[in-house]
Coordinates of C-alpha atoms in Angstrom, one line a residue:
M142 CA -124.2 29.1 107.8
R143 CA -120.1 27.9 107.7
K144 CA -120.7 25.0 109.1
S145 CA -123.4 24.1 107.4
R146 CA -122.4 24.6 104.5
N147 CA -119.4 22.1 105.8
Y148 CA -122.3 19.7 106.4
L149 CA -124.1 20.2 102.6
L150 CA -120.6 19.2 101.1
F151 CA -120.0 16.7 102.6
L152 CA -122.9 14.9 102.7
L153 CA -123.1 15.5 98.8
T154 CA -119.3 14.2 98.6
F155 CA -120.8 11.5 100.2
V156 CA -123.7 11.1 98.3
L157 CA -121.9 11.2 95.5
V158 CA -118.4 8.6 96.6
I159 CA -121.9 6.1 97.5
G160 CA -123.3 6.8 93.4
T161 CA -120.1 6.4 92.2
G162 CA -119.2 2.8 94.0
A163 CA -123.1 1.5 94.0
T164 CA -122.8 2.4 89.9
V165 CA -118.9 0.4 89.6
F166 CA -120.8 -2.1 92.1
A167 CA -123.6 -2.8 89.6
A168 CA -121.4 -2.3 87.1
E169 CA -120.0 -5.4 87.7
V170 CA -122.9 -8.1 88.5
D171 CA -123.8 -9.8 85.3
P172 CA -127.1 -8.7 84.2
G173 CA -128.3 -12.0 83.5
T174 CA -127.4 -13.0 87.6
L175 CA -130.4 -10.5 88.2
N176 CA -132.5 -11.7 86.5
S177 CA -132.6 -15.2 86.8
E178 CA -132.9 -14.0 89.8
N179 CA -135.4 -11.6 89.4
Y180 CA -137.8 -13.4 87.2
G181 CA -136.9 -17.3 87.9
I182 CA -139.1 -19.9 85.5
L183 CA -140.7 -16.6 83.6
T184 CA -136.6 -16.4 81.9
I185 CA -137.6 -19.2 79.0
I186 CA -140.3 -17.0 77.9
P187 CA -138.1 -15.5 75.0
P188 CA -136.9 -18.8 73.7
L189 CA -140.7 -20.6 74.5
V190 CA -142.7 -18.1 72.5
A191 CA -140.2 -17.6 69.5
I192 CA -140.6 -21.9 69.3
I193 CA -143.9 -23.0 70.3
L194 CA -144.9 -20.2 67.7
A195 CA -142.8 -21.1 64.5
F196 CA -145.2 -24.4 64.4
I197 CA -148.2 -22.9 65.2
T198 CA -146.9 -19.3 62.5
K199 CA -144.9 -21.6 61.0
N200 CA -143.2 -17.6 60.3
V201 CA -139.8 -18.4 61.4
V202 CA -139.5 -14.1 60.5
I203 CA -142.1 -13.0 62.6
S204 CA -141.8 -16.6 65.7
L205 CA -138.5 -14.6 66.2
F206 CA -139.2 -10.9 65.9
V207 CA -142.1 -11.8 68.5
G208 CA -139.5 -13.6 70.6
T209 CA -136.8 -11.0 70.8
I210 CA -139.7 -8.6 71.2
A211 CA -140.9 -10.2 74.2
G212 CA -137.1 -10.9 76.4
C213 CA -136.9 -7.2 75.3
F214 CA -139.5 -6.0 77.3
M215 CA -139.3 -7.9 80.1
I216 CA -135.5 -6.3 80.2
Q217 CA -137.4 -3.2 80.0
L218 CA -139.9 -4.3 82.7
V219 CA -137.4 -4.4 85.8
D220 CA -136.2 -0.2 85.8
N221 CA -138.9 1.5 83.5
A222 CA -143.6 1.3 84.0
F223 CA -145.3 -0.6 81.9
L224 CA -146.0 1.6 79.2
P225 CA -142.5 3.1 79.0
S226 CA -141.4 -0.2 79.0
I227 CA -143.0 -0.5 75.3
L228 CA -141.4 1.9 73.9
G229 CA -138.3 1.5 75.7
S230 CA -138.7 -2.0 74.2
F231 CA -138.8 -1.2 69.8
L232 CA -136.5 0.9 70.5
D233 CA -134.0 -2.1 72.6
F234 CA -134.8 -4.7 69.6
I235 CA -133.1 -1.7 67.2
Q236 CA -129.8 -1.2 69.0
R237 CA -129.7 -5.4 69.4
V238 CA -130.3 -6.0 66.2
L239 CA -128.2 -3.1 64.6
N240 CA -125.4 -4.3 67.8
S241 CA -125.6 -8.0 65.5
L242 CA -124.8 -6.0 62.3
A243 CA -121.8 -4.3 63.9
D244 CA -120.4 -7.1 65.3
P245 CA -117.1 -8.7 62.6
W246 CA -118.2 -12.2 63.2
N247 CA -121.7 -12.0 62.8
A248 CA -121.4 -9.5 59.5
G249 CA -118.4 -11.4 58.0
I250 CA -121.0 -14.8 58.4
I251 CA -123.8 -12.6 56.6
L252 CA -121.6 -11.1 53.3
Q253 CA -120.1 -15.5 53.3
V254 CA -123.6 -16.0 53.3
L255 CA -124.3 -13.8 50.1
A256 CA -121.4 -14.3 48.4
I257 CA -121.6 -18.0 48.7
G258 CA -125.3 -17.1 46.6
G259 CA -123.8 -15.9 44.2
V260 CA -120.9 -18.5 43.4
I261 CA -124.0 -21.2 42.9
N262 CA -125.4 -18.8 41.0
L263 CA -122.9 -17.8 38.7
V264 CA -121.9 -22.3 38.4
A265 CA -125.5 -22.7 38.1
K266 CA -125.7 -20.4 35.6
M267 CA -122.6 -22.4 33.4
G268 CA -123.8 -24.9 33.6
G269 CA -121.6 -26.3 36.5
A270 CA -124.5 -27.3 38.8
R271 CA -126.8 -29.0 35.3
A272 CA -123.6 -31.2 34.5
I273 CA -122.6 -31.6 38.3
A274 CA -125.9 -32.8 38.8
E275 CA -125.4 -35.8 35.6
A276 CA -122.1 -36.5 36.3
L277 CA -123.0 -37.3 40.2
A278 CA -126.6 -38.7 38.9
K279 CA -124.3 -41.7 37.2
R280 CA -122.5 -42.9 40.3
A281 CA -125.6 -42.0 42.3
K282 CA -127.8 -43.1 40.5
T283 CA -130.3 -44.4 43.8
P284 CA -132.1 -42.8 46.7
R285 CA -129.1 -44.6 48.3
S286 CA -126.8 -43.7 46.8
A287 CA -127.2 -40.5 46.8
Q288 CA -127.7 -40.1 50.4
M289 CA -125.1 -41.7 51.0
V290 CA -122.9 -39.1 48.1
T291 CA -124.4 -37.0 50.5
W292 CA -122.8 -37.6 53.1
F293 CA -120.1 -38.4 52.1
L294 CA -119.7 -34.9 51.2
G295 CA -120.3 -33.9 54.4
V296 CA -117.9 -35.5 56.7
L297 CA -115.3 -33.9 53.7
V298 CA -116.2 -30.2 54.6
F299 CA -115.3 -31.4 57.9
F300 CA -113.6 -28.1 58.7
D301 CA -116.8 -25.8 59.5
D302 CA -120.1 -26.6 59.8
Y303 CA -121.4 -22.7 58.2
A304 CA -119.0 -24.3 55.6
N305 CA -120.8 -27.4 55.2
S306 CA -124.4 -26.9 55.1
L307 CA -123.6 -24.0 52.4
I308 CA -121.4 -25.7 49.7
V309 CA -122.8 -29.4 50.2
G310 CA -126.6 -28.5 50.1
P311 CA -126.0 -26.4 47.1
I312 CA -123.9 -29.2 44.6
M313 CA -126.8 -32.2 46.2
K314 CA -129.6 -30.8 45.4
P315 CA -130.1 -30.5 41.5
V316 CA -129.2 -34.1 42.3
A317 CA -132.3 -34.8 44.5
D318 CA -135.3 -33.3 43.2
K319 CA -134.0 -35.9 40.1
L320 CA -133.9 -38.7 42.0
R321 CA -137.0 -37.6 43.8
I322 CA -135.7 -38.0 47.6
S323 CA -137.0 -34.9 50.2
R324 CA -135.8 -31.8 50.5
E325 CA -135.4 -32.1 54.3
R326 CA -133.7 -35.6 54.3
L327 CA -131.1 -33.6 51.7
A328 CA -131.7 -30.8 54.8
F329 CA -131.5 -33.3 56.9
I330 CA -128.6 -35.5 56.2
I331 CA -126.6 -31.8 55.5
D332 CA -127.6 -30.9 59.1
A333 CA -126.2 -34.6 60.6
T334 CA -122.8 -33.8 59.0
A335 CA -122.2 -29.6 60.6
A336 CA -121.5 -29.1 63.8
P337 CA -121.0 -33.1 64.8
I338 CA -118.5 -33.6 61.9
A339 CA -117.0 -29.9 62.8
G340 CA -117.2 -30.3 66.6
L341 CA -115.6 -34.2 66.1
A342 CA -112.9 -32.7 64.2
I343 CA -109.0 -32.6 65.6
I344 CA -108.4 -29.1 62.8
S345 CA -111.2 -27.4 62.9
T346 CA -113.3 -23.8 63.5
W347 CA -114.3 -25.1 66.7
I348 CA -111.4 -26.5 67.7
G349 CA -110.7 -24.3 70.2
L350 CA -112.7 -23.2 71.9
E351 CA -113.7 -26.6 72.8
V352 CA -110.3 -27.1 73.8
G353 CA -109.5 -23.6 75.8
L354 CA -112.6 -24.5 77.7
I355 CA -111.4 -27.5 79.2
N356 CA -108.4 -26.2 80.0
D357 CA -109.8 -23.0 81.5
S358 CA -112.0 -25.0 83.4
F359 CA -109.8 -27.9 84.8
T360 CA -107.3 -24.7 85.7
Q361 CA -110.1 -24.2 87.7
I362 CA -109.6 -27.0 89.8
G363 CA -105.8 -26.6 90.1
M364 CA -105.0 -29.3 87.9
N365 CA -102.8 -28.3 85.3
V366 CA -103.4 -30.4 81.8
D367 CA -102.9 -31.8 77.9
A368 CA -106.2 -29.6 77.1
F369 CA -106.0 -31.3 73.1
G370 CA -105.4 -34.3 74.9
V371 CA -108.4 -34.7 77.1
F372 CA -110.3 -33.4 73.8
L373 CA -108.8 -36.5 72.1
Q374 CA -110.3 -38.4 75.6
T375 CA -113.3 -37.0 75.1
I376 CA -113.7 -38.1 71.7
P377 CA -115.1 -41.9 72.1
Y378 CA -117.1 -40.5 75.0
R379 CA -119.2 -37.8 71.6
F380 CA -122.3 -40.6 71.5
Y381 CA -125.1 -38.5 70.0
N382 CA -122.3 -37.0 67.4
I383 CA -121.0 -40.2 66.3
L384 CA -124.2 -41.8 67.2
I385 CA -126.3 -39.2 64.4
L386 CA -123.5 -40.1 61.9
A387 CA -124.2 -43.5 62.5
F388 CA -127.8 -43.0 61.8
V389 CA -127.7 -41.3 58.5
V390 CA -126.3 -44.6 57.1
I391 CA -128.2 -46.9 58.4
T392 CA -131.2 -44.9 57.6
S393 CA -130.3 -43.7 53.9
L394 CA -129.2 -48.1 53.0
M395 CA -131.8 -49.5 54.4
L396 CA -133.8 -46.4 52.4
R397 CA -136.2 -46.5 56.6
D398 CA -137.6 -44.1 57.7
F399 CA -139.9 -42.8 60.7
G400 CA -142.1 -40.0 61.4
P401 CA -143.1 -36.9 59.6
M402 CA -139.8 -37.7 57.7
R403 CA -141.0 -40.5 56.0
K404 CA -144.4 -38.7 55.0
A405 CA -141.7 -36.5 53.4
E406 CA -140.0 -38.7 51.2
I407 CA -143.0 -41.1 50.5
R408 CA -144.3 -37.1 48.9
A409 CA -140.8 -36.5 47.0
R410 CA -140.8 -39.7 45.5
K411 CA -144.4 -39.3 44.2
G412 CA -144.3 -36.2 42.8
I413 CA -146.2 -34.4 44.7
K414 CA -144.7 -31.2 44.9
E415 CA -143.4 -30.3 49.0
P416 CA -144.4 -26.7 50.6
K417 CA -142.7 -24.0 49.2
A418 CA -139.4 -23.2 51.1
E419 CA -138.8 -20.1 52.9
L420 CA -135.2 -20.5 52.7
E421 CA -134.6 -21.8 49.2
N422 CA -132.8 -19.3 47.0
L423 CA -133.7 -20.7 43.9
T424 CA -135.8 -22.6 42.8
T425 CA -135.4 -25.9 41.2
E426 CA -136.0 -24.8 37.9
D427 CA -133.7 -21.3 38.1
E428 CA -131.1 -24.5 39.2
M429 CA -131.1 -25.8 36.0
Q430 CA -131.5 -23.1 33.9
V431 CA -128.2 -23.0 32.0
K432 CA -127.5 -20.5 29.7
E433 CA -128.6 -20.9 25.7
G434 CA -125.5 -22.0 24.2
V435 CA -124.1 -23.7 26.5
K436 CA -121.5 -26.7 26.1
L437 CA -121.6 -28.0 29.4
S438 CA -118.6 -28.6 32.0
V439 CA -118.3 -29.8 35.3
W440 CA -115.1 -27.8 35.7
N441 CA -117.3 -24.7 35.4
A442 CA -118.4 -26.3 39.4
I443 CA -115.7 -27.7 40.5
I444 CA -113.1 -24.2 39.3
P445 CA -115.4 -22.5 41.3
I446 CA -116.3 -24.6 44.4
G447 CA -112.6 -26.1 45.1
T448 CA -111.6 -22.7 45.4
L449 CA -114.2 -21.6 47.7
I450 CA -112.7 -25.2 50.1
V451 CA -109.0 -24.6 49.0
S452 CA -109.2 -21.4 49.6
A453 CA -111.1 -21.4 52.6
L454 CA -108.5 -24.0 54.3
A455 CA -105.7 -21.9 54.1
S456 CA -107.6 -19.0 54.7
F457 CA -108.6 -20.8 58.0
Y458 CA -104.9 -21.8 58.6
Y459 CA -103.3 -18.2 57.5
S460 CA -105.8 -16.1 59.7
G461 CA -105.0 -18.7 62.7
Y462 CA -101.2 -18.1 61.6
T463 CA -101.2 -14.3 62.1
A464 CA -103.3 -14.8 65.4
I465 CA -100.6 -16.5 66.7
M466 CA -97.9 -14.8 64.8
G467 CA -99.1 -11.5 66.9
G468 CA -100.4 -12.5 70.5
E469 CA -98.2 -13.6 72.9
D470 CA -97.7 -17.1 73.8
K471 CA -94.5 -17.6 73.2
A472 CA -94.4 -21.1 72.8
L473 CA -97.0 -21.4 70.0
I474 CA -94.7 -18.4 67.9
E475 CA -91.7 -20.3 68.3
L476 CA -94.0 -24.4 67.2
I477 CA -95.0 -22.7 64.1
S478 CA -92.0 -20.9 63.6
N479 CA -89.5 -23.6 63.4
S480 CA -92.7 -26.3 62.3
P481 CA -95.7 -24.1 60.6
F482 CA -96.3 -27.0 59.1
S483 CA -96.4 -29.6 61.2
F484 CA -100.2 -31.7 62.3
N485 CA -99.5 -29.8 65.1
S486 CA -99.6 -26.2 63.7
I487 CA -101.5 -26.3 62.1
Q488 CA -104.6 -27.3 64.6
Q489 CA -102.6 -24.8 66.7
A490 CA -103.1 -22.2 63.7
F491 CA -107.3 -24.0 62.4
S492 CA -107.7 -23.7 66.3
A493 CA -106.9 -19.6 66.7
A494 CA -108.7 -19.1 62.9
D495 CA -111.2 -16.2 62.6
A496 CA -113.5 -18.7 60.7
S497 CA -116.2 -15.2 60.4
T498 CA -113.4 -13.6 57.7
A499 CA -111.7 -16.7 56.7
L500 CA -114.8 -17.8 55.0
F501 CA -116.3 -14.6 53.2
Q502 CA -112.3 -14.0 52.1
S503 CA -112.9 -17.2 50.6
A504 CA -116.3 -16.3 49.3
V505 CA -115.0 -13.9 47.1
L506 CA -112.3 -15.0 45.9
A507 CA -114.6 -17.8 44.8
S508 CA -116.9 -15.2 43.2
I509 CA -114.0 -13.5 41.7
V510 CA -112.4 -17.1 40.6
A511 CA -116.4 -17.9 38.6
I512 CA -116.4 -14.4 36.7
V513 CA -113.0 -14.6 35.6
M514 CA -114.4 -17.9 34.2
A515 CA -117.8 -16.7 33.0
V516 CA -115.6 -14.2 30.9
A517 CA -113.0 -15.9 29.5
K518 CA -115.1 -18.8 28.3
K519 CA -117.9 -15.7 26.7
I520 CA -120.3 -17.3 28.7
F521 CA -120.7 -13.7 29.9
T522 CA -119.4 -10.3 29.7
V523 CA -118.0 -9.1 32.6
S524 CA -121.7 -7.0 33.9
E525 CA -123.1 -9.4 32.4
A526 CA -121.0 -11.8 35.5
V527 CA -121.6 -9.5 37.3
D528 CA -125.2 -9.0 37.4
V529 CA -126.0 -13.1 37.8
W530 CA -123.6 -12.4 40.4
V531 CA -125.6 -10.4 42.5
D532 CA -128.5 -11.9 41.4
G533 CA -127.9 -14.9 43.2
M534 CA -127.6 -12.9 47.2
K535 CA -131.3 -11.5 46.1
G536 CA -132.9 -14.9 47.7
L537 CA -130.5 -15.1 50.6
I538 CA -131.5 -12.1 52.3
I539 CA -134.2 -13.5 53.9
T540 CA -131.2 -15.8 55.4
G541 CA -129.5 -12.1 56.8
V542 CA -132.6 -10.6 58.0
I543 CA -134.0 -14.8 60.1
L544 CA -130.1 -15.0 61.2
L545 CA -130.1 -10.7 63.0
L546 CA -133.6 -12.1 64.3
A547 CA -131.8 -14.9 65.9
W548 CA -128.4 -13.6 66.6
S549 CA -130.5 -10.9 68.9
L550 CA -133.4 -13.0 70.1
S551 CA -129.9 -14.9 71.4
S552 CA -128.3 -11.9 73.5
V553 CA -131.8 -11.1 74.9
I554 CA -131.5 -14.5 76.6
K555 CA -128.2 -14.0 77.8
D556 CA -129.4 -10.4 79.6
L557 CA -132.2 -12.0 80.7
G558 CA -129.7 -15.7 82.4
T559 CA -132.2 -18.3 80.7
A560 CA -129.7 -20.4 81.0
K561 CA -128.2 -19.6 84.8
Y562 CA -132.1 -19.9 86.0
L563 CA -131.7 -23.6 83.6
V564 CA -127.9 -24.7 85.3
T565 CA -129.5 -23.5 89.3
L566 CA -132.4 -25.0 88.8
L567 CA -131.6 -29.0 86.5
S568 CA -127.6 -28.6 88.8
D569 CA -128.1 -29.7 92.0
S570 CA -129.0 -33.9 93.8
I571 CA -126.6 -35.3 90.9
P572 CA -126.2 -38.8 91.5
M573 CA -122.8 -40.1 90.4
F574 CA -123.7 -42.4 87.8
L575 CA -126.2 -39.6 86.6
L576 CA -123.9 -36.8 86.5
P577 CA -123.1 -37.5 82.3
S578 CA -126.2 -37.9 81.8
I579 CA -127.5 -35.3 83.2
I580 CA -124.9 -32.8 81.8
F581 CA -125.9 -34.6 78.5
I582 CA -129.3 -33.6 79.3
L583 CA -128.6 -30.0 80.9
G584 CA -126.6 -29.0 77.7
A585 CA -129.4 -29.9 75.6
V586 CA -131.9 -28.4 77.1
I587 CA -129.9 -25.2 76.9
S588 CA -128.7 -25.2 73.7
F589 CA -131.5 -25.6 72.5
A590 CA -133.2 -22.9 74.4
T591 CA -130.7 -20.1 72.9
G592 CA -130.1 -21.7 70.2
T593 CA -126.3 -21.6 70.2
A594 CA -123.9 -24.6 70.9
Y595 CA -121.0 -22.3 71.3
G596 CA -122.7 -20.8 74.5
T597 CA -124.1 -23.5 75.8
M598 CA -120.4 -24.6 75.6
G599 CA -119.4 -21.8 77.3
I600 CA -121.4 -21.7 80.7
L601 CA -121.2 -26.0 81.9
M602 CA -118.2 -26.3 80.4
P603 CA -117.3 -24.4 83.8
L604 CA -119.4 -25.4 86.5
A605 CA -118.9 -29.0 84.9
I606 CA -115.7 -29.8 85.1
P607 CA -115.3 -29.2 89.4
L608 CA -118.5 -30.6 89.7
A609 CA -117.4 -33.8 87.9
N610 CA -114.1 -33.2 90.4
S611 CA -116.1 -32.5 93.7
I612 CA -118.1 -36.4 93.0
S613 CA -114.8 -38.5 91.8
P614 CA -111.6 -37.3 91.0
D615 CA -110.7 -40.1 88.8
M616 CA -110.0 -39.0 85.4
G617 CA -111.9 -41.2 83.1
Y618 CA -114.8 -40.3 84.9
I619 CA -113.6 -36.2 84.1
V620 CA -113.5 -36.9 80.6
M621 CA -116.9 -38.3 80.7
S622 CA -118.7 -34.7 81.9
T623 CA -116.7 -33.4 79.9
S624 CA -118.1 -35.3 76.3
A625 CA -120.8 -34.4 78.0
V626 CA -121.3 -30.6 78.0
L627 CA -119.6 -31.6 74.4
T628 CA -122.6 -33.7 73.0
G629 CA -125.4 -32.2 74.4
A630 CA -124.5 -28.8 73.3
I631 CA -124.2 -29.8 69.7
F632 CA -128.1 -32.2 70.3
G633 CA -130.0 -28.5 71.1
D634 CA -128.0 -27.1 68.7
H635 CA -129.2 -29.7 65.8
C636 CA -132.2 -29.1 66.5
S637 CA -133.4 -26.4 67.4
P638 CA -135.3 -24.2 65.2
I639 CA -133.6 -20.1 66.2
S640 CA -129.6 -22.6 65.6
D641 CA -128.0 -20.8 63.1
T642 CA -126.1 -24.3 61.3
T643 CA -130.3 -25.7 61.4
I644 CA -131.0 -22.2 59.7
L645 CA -128.0 -22.7 57.1
S646 CA -128.9 -26.2 57.0
S647 CA -132.4 -25.1 55.8
M648 CA -131.3 -22.3 53.1
G649 CA -128.9 -24.8 51.9
S650 CA -131.3 -27.9 51.3
G651 CA -133.3 -25.3 49.8
C652 CA -136.4 -26.5 52.1
D653 CA -138.9 -24.8 54.3
H654 CA -137.2 -24.0 57.4
I655 CA -140.1 -25.2 60.1
E656 CA -140.5 -28.4 57.8
H657 CA -136.8 -29.2 58.3
V658 CA -137.0 -28.5 61.5
K659 CA -140.6 -31.5 62.8
T660 CA -138.4 -34.1 60.4
Q661 CA -135.1 -33.7 61.6
M662 CA -137.0 -34.3 65.0
W663 CA -138.1 -37.0 66.0
Y664 CA -135.0 -38.4 64.8
A665 CA -133.0 -35.4 67.7
L666 CA -134.5 -36.7 69.9
F667 CA -135.1 -41.1 68.8
V668 CA -130.9 -40.0 68.4
A669 CA -130.4 -38.7 72.1
G670 CA -132.4 -42.0 74.1
F671 CA -130.2 -44.0 72.6
T672 CA -126.6 -41.3 73.7
I673 CA -128.6 -41.5 77.3
L674 CA -129.9 -45.3 77.8
F675 CA -126.6 -46.8 76.4
G676 CA -123.7 -44.2 75.9
Y677 CA -124.3 -42.4 79.3
I678 CA -126.1 -44.0 81.9
P679 CA -123.7 -47.8 81.0
V680 CA -120.4 -45.6 80.1
G681 CA -121.1 -43.9 84.3
L682 CA -121.9 -47.1 85.7
N683 CA -118.3 -48.0 84.9
I684 CA -119.0 -50.2 81.7
P685 CA -115.4 -49.7 78.5
V686 CA -116.5 -47.4 76.2
Y687 CA -115.1 -49.9 73.8
I688 CA -118.1 -52.4 74.4
V689 CA -120.9 -49.7 75.0
L690 CA -120.5 -48.2 71.4
P691 CA -120.4 -50.5 68.8
V692 CA -124.0 -51.6 71.2
A693 CA -125.0 -48.7 71.0
I694 CA -124.8 -48.4 67.0
L695 CA -125.5 -51.8 66.5
V696 CA -129.3 -52.0 69.6
M697 CA -129.9 -48.5 67.2
T698 CA -130.0 -50.7 63.5
V699 CA -132.0 -53.3 65.0
A700 CA -134.4 -50.0 66.2
V701 CA -135.1 -48.7 62.7
R702 CA -135.3 -51.8 61.3
F703 CA -138.6 -52.5 63.5
I704 CA -139.3 -49.4 64.2
G705 CA -138.8 -47.9 60.6
K706 CA -141.5 -48.6 57.4
P707 CA -139.6 -48.7 53.6
V708 CA -140.0 -45.5 51.8
D709 CA -139.8 -47.1 47.9
N710 CA -142.9 -49.3 48.2
A711 CA -144.7 -47.5 50.6
D712 CA -147.6 -48.1 47.7

């Protein structure tokens, strides 16, 4: 009997140990890796469903919801039967939405979107929007000059792509409407100067991630490099970023368009009302409507918007400063302590900043300044000003819903291992001169399917640098491949309908989201073609970049001249 008990005790202990070990082992295995092996090509179903439905239904909320539910169902189906998986997928979806909202970064983005909406509404009701529109209209007297002003403002707000979308759009929307520039064209210019600029800027909210990934990936192959120096070396090879900025200037100066964008521009020039903007927070009439008796003044816009921009820069620096000083990197702490306002210190502070919190802080401060101005000038009472501020948020609730759904879909895609499958599928047997082009295409596919440039960079960088080094240890070749990761991720993010930057650009310009994606995608693909054919392939064949880049811009200019058709004399 005792032996039997001992045997049972031993058996129970053995089972518990094995079970615990299995649990620990399972916890260490990335579910994305397992799911990518189980589902294979089926892992692309959720983003594919969302993207196809977006074009069919023209309703991004429904499309994102169905795509996310489909992904949740696939994840539940791994461990459950069919019917329980249906209920489990719904519960999983709810949990993912809650997790997305609970994330401090995501919450900060939604809150600053709402707060900036309140600031813009106050600026409009105080007459600032109309005054700015009339002042800019004096300089931007034609569609050509208005588009160039928009491009220039986009370049000025270089430090963050979200800030770009949320600041430039509301300022230029009334001007574009007055000069009969389509909302689609405005959204494209804003989107083309958001991530492409922030990804290139040496002081931005992007550079910390980019430099960190470069450093970690070189460490993997046993190379100790100046990661920031490598980043600087990639700038001439960031063909898509540079060419899309040049493309905006070329098409704006020539006033030539093609594809769906030309149709949108012709419609706008003829004064035909465009489709109702799903993400438009205010109608044009509401934006230009000023409280009766208010004297128009550009300062009613310059001071609140200026506060938003300046305080954002200050918040970025302070956020990074406190993060560095509270960290354990003694070299950085010494740098910040000895020369807090040197270029290197500012760059490091911006790299370490929490952009979400910084933007929300600046949006709240700008809101306070706008309310105080409205009360001090006796335009509103305190209660009226607060009501106007809150009213400006109402139309942006849909933006928050779409962002939450996009983030939830992103988490599903990660758990399914979609990106891992695509990397495995597309990264085999690469010729040396084609590697940068293939990395660019791979980054574009992953970023387009997942809607995130950050995530794509994080996936591809640790793979691309060791792969490039194994093919050729030449540093110039590795730099080309590194730039292809950064640029491909931005291209996919730029034209993906589930990208938060694309969503915010639609919202900021008051353009229907699907119309923005449809019109912009033709241009993004056009520039991506030049990026490969006249960018990465030539440099892969050892043609110097100082020859490749000017030639690419020149050939693209000639192509626009012959492919694009005039808009203003379309009749």
